[in-house]
PDB file of C-alpha atoms in Angstrom:
ATOM      1  CA  MET A   1      83.373  92.606  79.785  1.00  0.00           C
ATOM      2  CA  ARG A   2      86.430  93.252  81.919  1.00  0.00           C
ATOM      3  CA  ILE A   3      89.605  91.579  80.638  1.00  0.00           C
ATOM      4  CA  LEU A   4      92.962  91.486  82.411  1.00  0.00           C
ATOM      5  CA  HIS A   5      95.820  90.694  80.021  1.00  0.00           C
ATOM      6  CA  THR A   6      99.086  89.439  81.516  1.00  0.00           C
ATOM      7  CA  ALA A   7     102.174  87.803  80.056  1.00  0.00           C
ATOM      8  CA  ASP A   8     105.776  86.897  80.734  1.00  0.00           C
ATOM      9  CA  TRP A   9     105.464  85.725  84.318  1.00  0.00           C
ATOM     10  CA  HIS A  10     108.677  83.657  84.042  1.00  0.00           C
ATOM     11  CA  LEU A  11     107.876  81.679  87.189  1.00  0.00           C
ATOM     12  CA  GLY A  12     110.940  79.809  88.447  1.00  0.00           C
ATOM     13  CA  LYS A  13     113.405  82.444  87.277  1.00  0.00           C
ATOM     14  CA  THR A  14     116.555  83.057  89.252  1.00  0.00           C
ATOM     15  CA  LEU A  15     118.639  86.207  88.983  1.00  0.00           C
ATOM     16  CA  LYS A  16     122.354  85.986  89.808  1.00  0.00           C
ATOM     17  CA  GLY A  17     121.637  82.763  91.710  1.00  0.00           C
ATOM     18  CA  GLN A  18     118.795  84.313  93.734  1.00  0.00           C
ATOM     19  CA  SER A  19     115.316  82.765  93.464  1.00  0.00           C
ATOM     20  CA  LEU A  20     112.532  85.176  92.580  1.00  0.00           C
ATOM     21  CA  LEU A  21     109.865  82.864  94.035  1.00  0.00           C
ATOM     22  CA  GLU A  22     108.778  85.244  96.799  1.00  0.00           C
ATOM     23  CA  ASP A  23     108.667  88.144  94.343  1.00  0.00           C
ATOM     24  CA  HIS A  24     106.502  86.051  92.022  1.00  0.00           C
ATOM     25  CA  ARG A  25     104.253  85.065  94.923  1.00  0.00           C
ATOM     26  CA  HIS A  26     103.786  88.764  95.785  1.00  0.00           C
ATOM     27  CA  VAL A  27     102.991  89.727  92.177  1.00  0.00           C
ATOM     28  CA  LEU A  28     100.476  86.884  91.795  1.00  0.00           C
ATOM     29  CA  GLU A  29      98.779  88.052  94.985  1.00  0.00           C
ATOM     30  CA  GLN A  30      98.485  91.519  93.441  1.00  0.00           C
ATOM     31  CA  ILE A  31      97.055  90.026  90.242  1.00  0.00           C
ATOM     32  CA  PHE A  32      94.565  87.983  92.257  1.00  0.00           C
ATOM     33  CA  ASN A  33      93.467  91.102  94.159  1.00  0.00           C
ATOM     34  CA  ILE A  34      92.884  92.945  90.885  1.00  0.00           C
ATOM     35  CA  ILE A  35      90.802  90.042  89.550  1.00  0.00           C
ATOM     36  CA  HIS A  36      88.754  89.964  92.741  1.00  0.00           C
ATOM     37  CA  ASP A  37      88.406  93.687  93.446  1.00  0.00           C
ATOM     38  CA  GLU A  38      87.784  94.792  89.854  1.00  0.00           C
ATOM     39  CA  LYS A  39      85.460  91.837  89.142  1.00  0.00           C
ATOM     40  CA  ILE A  40      87.483  90.765  86.113  1.00  0.00           C
ATOM     41  CA  ASP A  41      85.547  88.534  83.703  1.00  0.00           C
ATOM     42  CA  VAL A  42      88.555  87.009  81.917  1.00  0.00           C
ATOM     43  CA  ILE A  43      92.243  86.803  82.797  1.00  0.00           C
ATOM     44  CA  ILE A  44      94.558  86.101  79.886  1.00  0.00           C
ATOM     45  CA  ILE A  45      98.019  84.709  80.587  1.00  0.00           C
ATOM     46  CA  ALA A  46      99.658  85.139  77.197  1.00  0.00           C
ATOM     47  CA  GLY A  47     102.842  83.135  77.231  1.00  0.00           C
ATOM     48  CA  ASP A  48     105.964  82.508  79.246  1.00  0.00           C
ATOM     49  CA  VAL A  49     104.199  81.292  82.361  1.00  0.00           C
ATOM     50  CA  TYR A  50     107.464  79.593  83.307  1.00  0.00           C
ATOM     51  CA  ASP A  51     111.037  80.684  82.708  1.00  0.00           C
ATOM     52  CA  LYS A  52     112.052  77.363  81.193  1.00  0.00           C
ATOM     53  CA  PRO A  53     110.375  74.278  79.696  1.00  0.00           C
ATOM     54  CA  SER A  54     111.153  72.188  82.809  1.00  0.00           C
ATOM     55  CA  PRO A  55     110.214  74.482  85.705  1.00  0.00           C
ATOM     56  CA  SER A  56     110.972  73.783  89.346  1.00  0.00           C
ATOM     57  CA  GLU A  57     108.425  72.093  91.566  1.00  0.00           C
ATOM     58  CA  SER A  58     107.970  75.349  93.488  1.00  0.00           C
ATOM     59  CA  ALA A  59     107.202  77.267  90.273  1.00  0.00           C
ATOM     60  CA  VAL A  60     104.645  74.657  89.184  1.00  0.00           C
ATOM     61  CA  SER A  61     103.057  74.701  92.648  1.00  0.00           C
ATOM     62  CA  LEU A  62     102.822  78.506  92.626  1.00  0.00           C
ATOM     63  CA  TYR A  63     101.115  78.451  89.209  1.00  0.00           C
ATOM     64  CA  ASP A  64      98.747  75.617  90.172  1.00  0.00           C
ATOM     65  CA  ASN A  65      97.736  77.306  93.417  1.00  0.00           C
ATOM     66  CA  PHE A  66      97.086  80.591  91.622  1.00  0.00           C
ATOM     67  CA  LEU A  67      94.817  78.947  89.030  1.00  0.00           C
ATOM     68  CA  LYS A  68      92.928  77.009  91.703  1.00  0.00           C
ATOM     69  CA  ARG A  69      92.410  80.136  93.772  1.00  0.00           C
ATOM     70  CA  VAL A  70      91.150  82.186  90.826  1.00  0.00           C
ATOM     71  CA  HIS A  71      88.799  79.368  89.843  1.00  0.00           C
ATOM     72  CA  GLN A  72      87.475  78.765  93.369  1.00  0.00           C
ATOM     73  CA  GLU A  73      87.269  82.322  94.685  1.00  0.00           C
ATOM     74  CA  THR A  74      86.233  84.344  91.622  1.00  0.00           C
ATOM     75  CA  GLU A  75      83.953  84.017  88.612  1.00  0.00           C
ATOM     76  CA  ALA A  76      86.731  84.896  86.149  1.00  0.00           C
ATOM     77  CA  ALA A  77      87.386  82.737  83.116  1.00  0.00           C
ATOM     78  CA  ILE A  78      91.045  81.849  82.620  1.00  0.00           C
ATOM     79  CA  VAL A  79      92.846  81.714  79.264  1.00  0.00           C
ATOM     80  CA  VAL A  80      96.451  80.430  79.210  1.00  0.00           C
ATOM     81  CA  ILE A  81      98.613  80.318  76.090  1.00  0.00           C
ATOM     82  CA  ALA A  82     102.093  78.762  76.071  1.00  0.00           C
ATOM     83  CA  GLY A  83     105.031  80.974  75.145  1.00  0.00           C
ATOM     84  CA  ASN A  84     108.503  80.246  73.819  1.00  0.00           C
ATOM     85  CA  HIS A  85     109.886  79.655  77.338  1.00  0.00           C
ATOM     86  CA  ASP A  86     107.112  77.181  78.218  1.00  0.00           C
ATOM     87  CA  SER A  87     106.690  73.558  77.315  1.00  0.00           C
ATOM     88  CA  GLY A  88     103.474  73.573  75.311  1.00  0.00           C
ATOM     89  CA  ASP A  89     102.935  69.937  76.199  1.00  0.00           C
ATOM     90  CA  ARG A  90     103.376  70.663  79.924  1.00  0.00           C
ATOM     91  CA  LEU A  91     100.853  73.515  79.949  1.00  0.00           C
ATOM     92  CA  GLY A  92      98.477  71.647  77.664  1.00  0.00           C
ATOM     93  CA  SER A  93      98.528  68.534  79.837  1.00  0.00           C
ATOM     94  CA  TYR A  94      95.972  70.166  82.153  1.00  0.00           C
ATOM     95  CA  GLU A  95      93.390  70.619  79.361  1.00  0.00           C
ATOM     96  CA  THR A  96      91.346  67.526  80.230  1.00  0.00           C
ATOM     97  CA  LEU A  97      91.324  68.290  83.958  1.00  0.00           C
ATOM     98  CA  VAL A  98      89.877  71.782  83.902  1.00  0.00           C
ATOM     99  CA  ASP A  99      86.417  73.318  83.811  1.00  0.00           C
ATOM    100  CA  PRO A 100      85.780  73.673  80.055  1.00  0.00           C
ATOM    101  CA  ASN A 101      83.319  76.521  80.666  1.00  0.00           C
ATOM    102  CA  ARG A 102      85.816  78.691  82.533  1.00  0.00           C
ATOM    103  CA  ILE A 103      89.338  77.620  81.664  1.00  0.00           C
ATOM    104  CA  LEU A 104      91.003  77.473  78.268  1.00  0.00           C
ATOM    105  CA  LEU A 105      94.587  76.183  78.179  1.00  0.00           C
ATOM    106  CA  ARG A 106      96.590  76.154  74.987  1.00  0.00           C
ATOM    107  CA  GLY A 107      99.917  74.411  74.922  1.00  0.00           C
ATOM    108  CA  SER A 108     100.928  72.948  71.586  1.00  0.00           C
ATOM    109  CA  LEU A 109      98.757  73.989  68.660  1.00  0.00           C
ATOM    110  CA  LYS A 110      96.141  71.552  67.435  1.00  0.00           C
ATOM    111  CA  GLY A 111      94.262  71.448  64.160  1.00  0.00           C
ATOM    112  CA  LYS A 112      90.865  72.094  65.693  1.00  0.00           C
ATOM    113  CA  GLU A 113      90.452  74.405  68.675  1.00  0.00           C
ATOM    114  CA  ARG A 114      87.501  74.527  71.021  1.00  0.00           C
ATOM    115  CA  VAL A 115      85.953  77.845  71.916  1.00  0.00           C
ATOM    116  CA  LEU A 116      85.560  79.094  75.481  1.00  0.00           C
ATOM    117  CA  VAL A 117      81.907  80.010  75.935  1.00  0.00           C
ATOM    118  CA  ARG A 118      80.561  81.356  79.194  1.00  0.00           C
ATOM    119  CA  ASN A 119      76.897  81.256  80.009  1.00  0.00           C
TER     120      ASN A 119
END
């Protein structure tokens, strides 16, 4: 099994008033290429997807488009865990909308967790 572990994307971050959106877009393209070219089985995004609990619309769109592309164009399973910069409720709100066999999103902790099982 080939696992790609990532963390601390901080989408939506600005540095000295300058948006890092294009830099983030470039890095996510590199990550996508690794998933595709190396035939990654599971990508783990372990916290701090966003830079703040209420990310910009452009940051949310970048994240959404990345997840959709990975899901549609690869066979990789996706595991996302909220970090201290994320809103657990915001990330977890997608849980009911995703493919339960390939995507596991964890925002706020719950008493009973489901397991991601791939056939």
